Short mmCIF file of C-alpha atoms and ligand atoms in Angstrom, two decimals:
data_model
loop_
_atom_site.label_atom_id
_atom_site.label_comp_id
_atom_site.label_asym_id
_atom_site.label_seq_id
_atom_site.Cartn_x
_atom_site.Cartn_y
_atom_site.Cartn_z
CA MET I 192 140.93 238.29 131.79
CA ARG I 193 139.40 237.49 128.38
CA VAL I 194 136.74 234.81 128.63
CA HIS I 195 135.77 232.76 125.57
CA LYS I 196 132.62 230.65 125.73
CA ILE I 197 133.15 227.32 124.00
CA ALA I 198 130.43 224.80 123.17
CA SER I 199 131.95 221.35 123.11
CA ILE I 200 130.16 218.69 121.02
CA PRO I 201 132.32 215.55 121.06
CA ALA I 202 129.50 213.41 119.54
CA ASP I 203 130.41 209.93 118.21
CA GLY I 204 133.19 207.36 117.88
CA ILE I 205 136.63 208.78 118.62
CA GLY I 206 135.07 212.27 118.87
CA PRO I 207 134.92 212.20 122.69
CA GLU I 208 138.48 210.83 122.92
CA VAL I 209 140.04 213.56 120.78
CA ILE I 210 137.90 216.40 122.11
CA SER I 211 138.77 215.63 125.72
CA ALA I 212 142.45 215.52 124.71
CA GLY I 213 141.97 218.85 122.94
CA LEU I 214 140.36 220.45 125.99
CA GLU I 215 143.20 219.21 128.20
CA VAL I 216 145.72 220.90 125.95
CA LEU I 217 143.66 224.12 125.80
CA GLU I 218 143.43 224.14 129.58
CA ALA I 219 147.21 223.78 129.87
CA LEU I 220 147.65 226.67 127.43
CA SER I 221 145.38 229.07 129.25
CA ARG I 222 147.15 228.28 132.53
CA ARG I 223 150.56 228.72 131.00
CA ILE I 224 149.97 231.78 128.82
CA GLY I 225 147.40 233.56 130.95
CA GLY I 226 145.25 236.53 129.96
CA PHE I 227 142.41 234.34 128.78
CA ARG I 228 140.17 231.59 130.02
CA LEU I 229 137.87 229.19 128.21
CA GLU I 230 134.44 228.60 129.65
CA VAL I 231 133.43 225.22 128.22
CA GLU I 232 129.94 223.77 128.17
CA HIS I 233 129.42 220.19 126.98
CA PHE I 234 126.57 219.16 124.75
CA PRO I 235 125.67 215.46 124.73
CA TRP I 236 124.23 215.52 121.20
CA ASN I 237 125.31 212.35 119.42
CA SER I 238 123.86 209.25 117.77
CA ASP I 239 122.89 207.53 121.04
CA TYR I 240 121.13 210.73 122.08
CA TYR I 241 119.32 210.68 118.72
CA LEU I 242 118.24 207.06 119.17
CA GLU I 243 116.91 207.94 122.60
CA HIS I 244 115.24 211.28 121.81
CA GLY I 245 114.52 211.21 118.08
CA HIS I 246 116.70 214.23 117.34
CA TYR I 247 120.35 215.23 117.49
CA ILE I 248 119.67 218.88 118.23
CA PRO I 249 116.78 219.43 120.61
CA PRO I 250 114.26 222.23 119.98
CA GLY I 251 115.92 225.56 120.77
CA GLY I 252 119.36 223.92 120.57
CA LEU I 253 120.73 226.19 117.86
CA GLU I 254 119.51 229.24 119.79
CA ARG I 255 121.55 228.02 122.77
CA LEU I 256 124.62 227.35 120.66
CA LYS I 257 124.37 230.84 119.22
CA GLN I 258 125.38 232.30 122.60
CA PHE I 259 128.88 230.80 122.31
CA ASP I 260 132.04 232.28 120.85
CA ALA I 261 133.04 229.03 119.14
CA ILE I 262 132.03 225.39 118.77
CA PHE I 263 134.57 222.61 119.31
CA PHE I 264 133.23 219.57 117.47
CA GLY I 265 134.43 215.93 117.40
CA ALA I 266 132.83 213.72 114.75
CA VAL I 267 129.35 212.45 114.04
CA GLY I 268 128.48 209.06 112.58
CA SER I 269 127.49 205.74 114.07
CA GLN I 270 126.98 202.23 112.77
CA LYS I 271 123.50 202.38 114.34
CA VAL I 272 122.29 205.40 112.31
CA PRO I 273 122.47 205.92 108.52
CA ASP I 274 125.24 208.42 107.70
CA ASP I 275 122.94 210.83 105.87
CA VAL I 276 120.69 210.99 108.94
CA SER I 277 123.58 211.72 111.33
CA LEU I 278 125.27 214.27 109.08
CA TRP I 279 122.04 216.12 108.31
CA GLY I 280 120.95 215.77 111.94
CA LEU I 281 123.92 217.44 113.58
CA ARG I 282 126.80 218.85 111.58
CA LEU I 283 125.00 220.33 108.60
CA PRO I 284 122.26 222.12 110.59
CA ILE I 285 125.02 223.88 112.54
CA ALA I 286 127.21 224.70 109.53
CA GLN I 287 124.26 225.86 107.41
CA GLY I 288 122.24 227.37 110.25
CA PHE I 289 125.18 229.50 111.32
CA ASP I 290 126.15 230.37 107.76
CA GLN I 291 129.65 228.92 108.20
CA TYR I 292 130.22 229.16 104.50
CA ALA I 293 134.00 229.07 104.51
CA ASN I 294 135.51 225.73 105.39
CA VAL I 295 139.25 226.22 105.78
CA ARG I 296 141.48 223.15 105.62
CA PRO I 297 145.25 223.56 105.90
CA ALA I 298 147.57 220.71 104.95
CA ARG I 299 151.25 220.56 105.77
CA VAL I 300 153.71 217.81 106.59
CA LEU I 301 154.55 218.37 110.24
CA PRO I 302 158.14 217.83 111.40
CA GLY I 303 158.94 214.16 111.98
CA VAL I 304 155.94 212.98 109.96
CA LYS I 305 156.50 210.99 106.82
CA SER I 306 154.48 211.84 103.74
CA PRO I 307 153.75 208.99 101.33
CA LEU I 308 155.00 211.40 98.68
CA HIS I 309 158.62 211.67 97.73
CA GLN I 310 158.29 215.48 97.59
CA GLY I 311 155.93 215.62 100.56
CA SER I 312 157.82 218.39 102.29
CA ALA I 313 156.58 220.70 99.52
CA ILE I 314 153.01 220.38 100.75
CA ASP I 315 151.87 223.65 102.24
CA TRP I 316 148.30 224.17 101.16
CA ILE I 317 145.08 225.64 102.39
CA ILE I 318 141.95 224.25 100.83
CA VAL I 319 138.99 226.62 100.96
CA ARG I 320 135.78 224.70 100.65
CA GLU I 321 132.42 226.31 99.95
CA ASN I 322 130.39 225.08 102.89
CA SER I 323 126.82 226.30 102.50
CA GLU I 324 125.44 225.25 99.14
CA GLY I 325 126.63 223.44 96.01
CA GLU I 326 126.30 219.67 95.94
CA TYR I 327 125.38 219.54 99.66
CA ALA I 328 122.53 222.04 99.42
CA GLY I 329 120.08 219.24 100.13
CA ASN I 330 118.14 219.85 96.94
CA GLY I 331 116.73 216.69 95.40
CA GLY I 332 114.27 213.95 95.90
CA ARG I 333 113.23 210.39 95.22
CA VAL I 334 110.18 209.24 93.36
CA HIS I 335 108.71 205.84 92.49
CA ARG I 336 110.42 204.41 95.55
CA GLY I 337 111.12 200.72 95.29
CA LEU I 338 109.84 200.50 91.73
CA PRO I 339 112.01 199.58 88.75
CA THR I 340 111.44 203.12 87.53
CA GLU I 341 112.75 204.68 90.74
CA VAL I 342 114.54 208.03 90.34
CA GLY I 343 116.82 209.92 92.69
CA THR I 344 117.95 213.45 91.95
CA GLU I 345 120.63 215.46 93.69
CA THR I 346 120.73 218.94 92.26
CA ALA I 347 123.66 221.15 93.10
CA VAL I 348 122.79 224.77 93.83
CA PHE I 349 125.19 227.61 93.05
CA THR I 350 124.18 231.19 93.75
CA ARG I 351 126.02 234.34 92.72
CA VAL I 352 126.07 235.49 96.34
CA GLY I 353 127.36 232.12 97.56
CA VAL I 354 130.05 231.79 94.92
CA GLU I 355 131.24 235.37 95.10
CA ARG I 356 131.66 235.36 98.85
CA ILE I 357 133.73 232.16 98.91
CA HIS I 358 135.98 233.43 96.14
CA ARG I 359 136.45 236.71 97.95
CA PHE I 360 137.31 234.81 101.15
CA ALA I 361 139.85 232.68 99.26
CA PHE I 362 141.49 235.73 97.66
CA GLU I 363 141.73 237.50 101.02
CA LEU I 364 143.36 234.39 102.49
CA ALA I 365 145.74 233.89 99.56
CA ARG I 366 146.83 237.51 99.95
CA THR I 367 148.09 236.78 103.48
CA ARG I 368 150.32 233.91 102.34
CA PRO I 369 153.93 234.31 101.28
CA ARG I 370 153.35 232.84 97.81
CA LYS I 371 149.98 234.58 97.22
CA ARG I 372 148.74 231.91 94.84
CA LEU I 373 145.17 230.78 94.34
CA THR I 374 144.04 227.83 92.25
CA LEU I 375 140.43 227.61 91.15
CA VAL I 376 139.09 224.06 90.99
CA THR I 377 135.89 223.23 89.09
CA LYS I 378 134.65 220.83 86.43
CA SER I 379 133.45 223.39 83.97
CA ASN I 380 134.10 221.31 80.89
CA ALA I 381 131.48 218.70 81.72
CA GLN I 382 129.19 220.79 83.91
CA ARG I 383 128.10 223.76 81.89
CA PHE I 384 126.03 225.85 84.27
CA GLY I 385 126.95 226.08 87.93
CA MET I 386 130.63 225.33 87.28
CA VAL I 387 130.89 227.89 84.50
CA LEU I 388 129.27 230.40 86.85
CA TRP I 389 132.00 229.55 89.39
CA ASP I 390 134.73 230.21 86.82
CA GLU I 391 133.19 233.47 85.65
CA ILE I 392 132.74 234.91 89.13
CA PHE I 393 136.26 233.82 90.11
CA PHE I 394 137.82 235.89 87.34
CA GLU I 395 135.53 238.84 88.10
CA VAL I 396 136.66 238.81 91.73
CA ALA I 397 140.30 238.26 90.66
CA LYS I 398 140.38 241.73 89.07
CA GLN I 399 140.24 243.21 92.57
CA TYR I 400 143.24 241.16 93.70
CA PRO I 401 146.01 241.85 91.18
CA ASP I 402 148.60 240.87 93.80
CA VAL I 403 147.30 237.27 93.90
CA GLN I 404 148.55 234.94 91.21
CA THR I 405 145.74 232.73 89.91
CA ASP I 406 145.30 229.65 87.82
CA ARG I 407 142.57 227.10 87.24
CA GLU I 408 142.43 223.36 87.17
CA LEU I 409 139.75 220.74 86.62
CA VAL I 410 139.09 218.71 89.72
CA ASP I 411 140.35 215.43 88.27
CA ALA I 412 143.53 217.06 87.02
CA VAL I 413 144.24 218.78 90.30
CA THR I 414 144.48 215.40 92.08
CA THR I 415 147.43 214.49 89.87
CA ARG I 416 149.00 217.89 90.44
CA MET I 417 148.66 217.44 94.22
CA VAL I 418 150.56 214.16 93.95
CA LEU I 419 153.11 215.02 91.28
CA LYS I 420 153.76 218.75 91.68
CA PRO I 421 152.73 219.63 95.23
CA HIS I 422 155.00 222.71 95.27
CA THR I 423 152.92 224.42 92.57
CA LEU I 424 149.85 224.72 94.83
CA ASP I 425 149.20 227.15 97.66
CA VAL I 426 145.55 228.11 98.30
CA ILE I 427 142.89 226.08 96.50
CA VAL I 428 139.23 227.08 96.26
CA GLY I 429 136.58 224.50 95.39
CA THR I 430 132.98 223.50 95.79
CA ASN I 431 131.50 221.69 98.76
CA LEU I 432 131.96 218.22 97.23
CA HIS I 433 135.19 218.75 95.33
CA ALA I 434 137.03 220.37 98.21
CA ASP I 435 135.73 217.72 100.61
CA ILE I 436 137.40 215.03 98.54
CA LEU I 437 140.56 217.02 97.91
CA SER I 438 141.04 217.71 101.61
CA ASP I 439 140.99 214.01 102.55
CA LEU I 440 143.61 213.48 99.86
CA ALA I 441 145.59 216.41 101.23
CA ALA I 442 145.46 214.98 104.76
CA ALA I 443 146.58 211.54 103.59
CA LEU I 444 149.42 213.07 101.55
CA SER I 445 150.55 214.98 104.61
CA GLY I 446 150.85 211.78 106.60
CA SER I 447 147.45 210.80 108.03
CA LEU I 448 143.80 211.66 108.25
CA GLY I 449 144.53 211.91 111.97
CA ILE I 450 146.37 215.19 111.41
CA GLY I 451 144.09 217.35 109.27
CA PRO I 452 142.27 220.21 111.00
CA THR I 453 139.37 222.28 109.79
CA ALA I 454 137.53 225.47 110.62
CA ASN I 455 133.96 226.16 109.53
CA ILE I 456 133.98 229.92 109.51
CA ASN I 457 131.22 232.49 109.50
CA PRO I 458 133.48 235.35 108.38
CA GLU I 459 130.99 238.09 109.32
CA ARG I 460 130.95 236.73 112.88
CA ASN I 461 127.17 236.92 113.07
CA PHE I 462 127.29 233.37 114.45
CA PRO I 463 129.86 231.21 116.20
CA SER I 464 132.27 229.34 113.95
CA MET I 465 132.88 225.61 114.37
CA PHE I 466 136.23 223.86 114.66
CA GLU I 467 136.69 220.11 114.09
CA PRO I 468 139.23 217.57 112.92
CA ILE I 469 138.48 216.56 109.33
CA HIS I 470 138.32 212.88 110.18
CA GLY I 471 135.14 211.04 111.16
CA SER I 472 134.16 208.70 113.99
CA ALA I 473 136.73 206.01 113.05
CA PHE I 474 134.77 202.97 114.23
CA ASP I 475 137.76 200.69 113.74
CA ILE I 476 139.78 202.37 116.50
CA THR I 477 137.06 203.74 118.78
CA GLY I 478 137.65 203.03 122.45
CA LYS I 479 141.20 201.74 121.89
CA GLY I 480 142.84 204.93 123.10
CA ILE I 481 145.00 205.23 119.98
CA ALA I 482 143.21 207.96 118.02
CA ASN I 483 145.66 210.58 116.83
CA PRO I 484 144.74 213.79 118.67
CA ILE I 485 146.98 216.01 116.51
CA ALA I 486 144.16 216.94 114.09
CA THR I 487 142.15 218.13 117.07
CA PHE I 488 145.10 220.03 118.56
CA TRP I 489 145.76 221.79 115.27
CA THR I 490 142.02 222.51 115.09
CA ALA I 491 142.22 223.99 118.59
CA ALA I 492 145.03 226.26 117.39
CA MET I 493 142.80 227.48 114.56
CA MET I 494 140.05 228.13 117.11
CA LEU I 495 142.41 230.16 119.30
CA GLU I 496 143.48 232.19 116.29
CA HIS I 497 139.84 232.91 115.46
CA LEU I 498 139.24 233.97 119.06
CA GLY I 499 142.13 236.43 118.82
CA GLU I 500 144.50 234.40 121.02
CA GLN I 501 147.38 234.50 118.57
CA GLU I 502 150.10 233.92 121.15
CA ALA I 503 148.38 230.80 122.49
CA ALA I 504 147.74 229.55 118.95
CA ARG I 505 151.43 229.93 118.08
CA ALA I 506 152.52 228.25 121.32
CA LEU I 507 150.21 225.32 120.63
CA MET I 508 151.47 224.84 117.06
CA LYS I 509 155.03 224.97 118.35
CA ALA I 510 154.30 222.32 121.00
CA ILE I 511 152.56 220.11 118.41
CA GLU I 512 155.54 220.35 116.06
CA GLN I 513 158.02 219.60 118.84
CA VAL I 514 156.08 216.47 119.71
CA THR I 515 155.69 215.22 116.13
CA ALA I 516 159.40 215.92 115.57
CA SER I 517 160.32 213.93 118.68
CA GLY I 518 158.76 210.80 117.18
CA ILE I 519 155.93 210.37 119.69
CA HIS I 520 153.48 209.05 117.11
CA THR I 521 150.19 207.15 117.25
CA PRO I 522 149.84 203.97 115.13
CA ASP I 523 148.36 205.80 112.10
CA LEU I 524 151.77 207.50 111.82
CA GLY I 525 153.62 204.26 112.35
CA GLY I 526 154.28 204.73 116.07
CA SER I 527 153.01 203.02 119.20
CA ALA I 528 152.04 206.03 121.33
CA THR I 529 148.51 206.35 122.69
CA THR I 530 146.23 209.37 122.55
CA ALA I 531 147.12 210.01 126.19
CA ASP I 532 150.90 209.80 125.49
CA VAL I 533 150.69 212.39 122.73
CA THR I 534 148.43 214.62 124.83
CA ARG I 535 150.77 214.45 127.81
CA ALA I 536 153.77 215.20 125.60
CA VAL I 537 152.07 218.28 124.11
CA CYS I 538 151.05 219.51 127.59
CA GLU I 539 154.65 219.05 128.80
CA ARG I 540 155.97 221.13 125.89
CA ILE I 541 153.38 223.81 126.64
CA ASN I 542 154.39 223.89 130.27
CA GLY I 543 157.98 224.24 129.06
P1 NAI N 95 136.95 208.16 109.26
O1 NAI N 95 137.65 209.47 109.15
O2 NAI N 95 136.15 207.97 110.48
O3 NAI N 95 138.01 206.97 109.17
C1 NAI N 95 138.78 206.68 108.01
C2 NAI N 95 140.08 205.96 108.42
O4 NAI N 95 140.96 206.90 109.02
C3 NAI N 95 139.85 204.86 109.46
O5 NAI N 95 140.71 203.79 109.20
C4 NAI N 95 140.23 205.52 110.75
O6 NAI N 95 140.68 204.64 111.75
C5 NAI N 95 141.33 206.49 110.33
N1 NAI N 95 141.34 207.64 111.21
C6 NAI N 95 140.45 208.66 111.22
N2 NAI N 95 140.75 209.54 112.20
C7 NAI N 95 141.84 209.06 112.83
C8 NAI N 95 142.62 209.52 113.94
N3 NAI N 95 142.34 210.65 114.59
N4 NAI N 95 143.66 208.77 114.33
C9 NAI N 95 143.97 207.64 113.68
N5 NAI N 95 143.29 207.14 112.62
C10 NAI N 95 142.23 207.85 112.21
O7 NAI N 95 136.04 208.05 107.97
P2 NAI N 95 134.93 206.97 107.59
O8 NAI N 95 135.38 205.62 108.02
O9 NAI N 95 134.61 207.23 106.19
O10 NAI N 95 133.64 207.39 108.41
C11 NAI N 95 133.27 206.86 109.67
C12 NAI N 95 132.06 207.62 110.17
O11 NAI N 95 132.40 208.98 110.42
C13 NAI N 95 130.88 207.64 109.22
O12 NAI N 95 129.70 207.54 109.97
C14 NAI N 95 130.98 209.00 108.57
O13 NAI N 95 129.73 209.48 108.12
C15 NAI N 95 131.49 209.83 109.72
N6 NAI N 95 132.22 211.04 109.30
C16 NAI N 95 131.97 212.17 110.01
C17 NAI N 95 132.64 213.32 109.75
C18 NAI N 95 132.35 214.53 110.57
O14 NAI N 95 131.74 214.45 111.61
N7 NAI N 95 132.79 215.69 110.18
C19 NAI N 95 133.65 213.39 108.68
C20 NAI N 95 133.89 212.13 108.03
C21 NAI N 95 133.17 211.00 108.33
MG1 MG N 96 135.05 214.74 104.39
#
């Protein structure tokens, strides 16, 4: 029996609702498929915990997390704590501390789901987001606070090592896809230093992947291409900020933010990787029982794949697609099903 140790951090808002749905589905899978078992430990780190203790992650917390095979994360963000405090208090220390530099974000229109795009069925993308530096490196400061002369700087950091490794990751991924296409996204007309470095390193790395067809696009232009010519894109590689924005667009174009999954990968496996839906805490629907759990289920499938449980990952994706195809949809997809209805339906498909 293969045992995988999972750290569950549901955190804030709808996080606990979707993570508990996700764990239910994972439990059903391991019972049904057999051969593996998940040993789940829950961590109560969220914004209420922060307000009570003064920190999201207690001293020694990352050392504890390091013992796990994967982290299953909900969402962090509360109306009681400024967003930069919550993000930098919980999610970023894990992603940066565990060198999860490759943020992988697939987008596809699942069966039965309606894309707002006429040609939505052509969407089959994976966005690879640099996840350790760039615009979210945390490099900047504020001076002359409160004065008319106040200044805030936010300096993006791009290193050769950081850029080269994300490009290499994206090429390796593109190589595994039927179309083997990779689009480089930057803004190297207006930003002359870091972005030009990105372009240069991309084409250096490209020489080692002659089987991958490449092209490049400025970040503003690629948004129009995503909407107007979705079939021309396959794998997209972009910086921390750019790819963050593009992946929300990708999720919305594939039907809802409630569908998009993401994996924060440490490819060398020196640390656990972290799996989370791309959406946030969704204050407007918290506690109503109507959060779409599909993003979390798809995320769970990515986690299983990372853990080497390919059969379970495939079975889960199949069950998800059967349920979306059957029209059991939460309100964000135009339906009236609850989180529990969708979860039950997926478990039933798993149990066959
Ligand atoms: P959000 O993703 O929480 O919500 C945006 C819209 O999408 C809302 O209308 C929401 O109801 C809807 N939505 C999101 N997930 C859904 C689901 N599973 N089912 C149905 N509808 C869903 O983004 P927003 O409003 O910008 O941020 C809210 C909070 O979440 C903030 O504190 C923000 O900092 C945090 N956040 C955290 C993230 C993370 O932990 N990785 C990512 C994005 C935001
Ligand atoms: Mg985002």
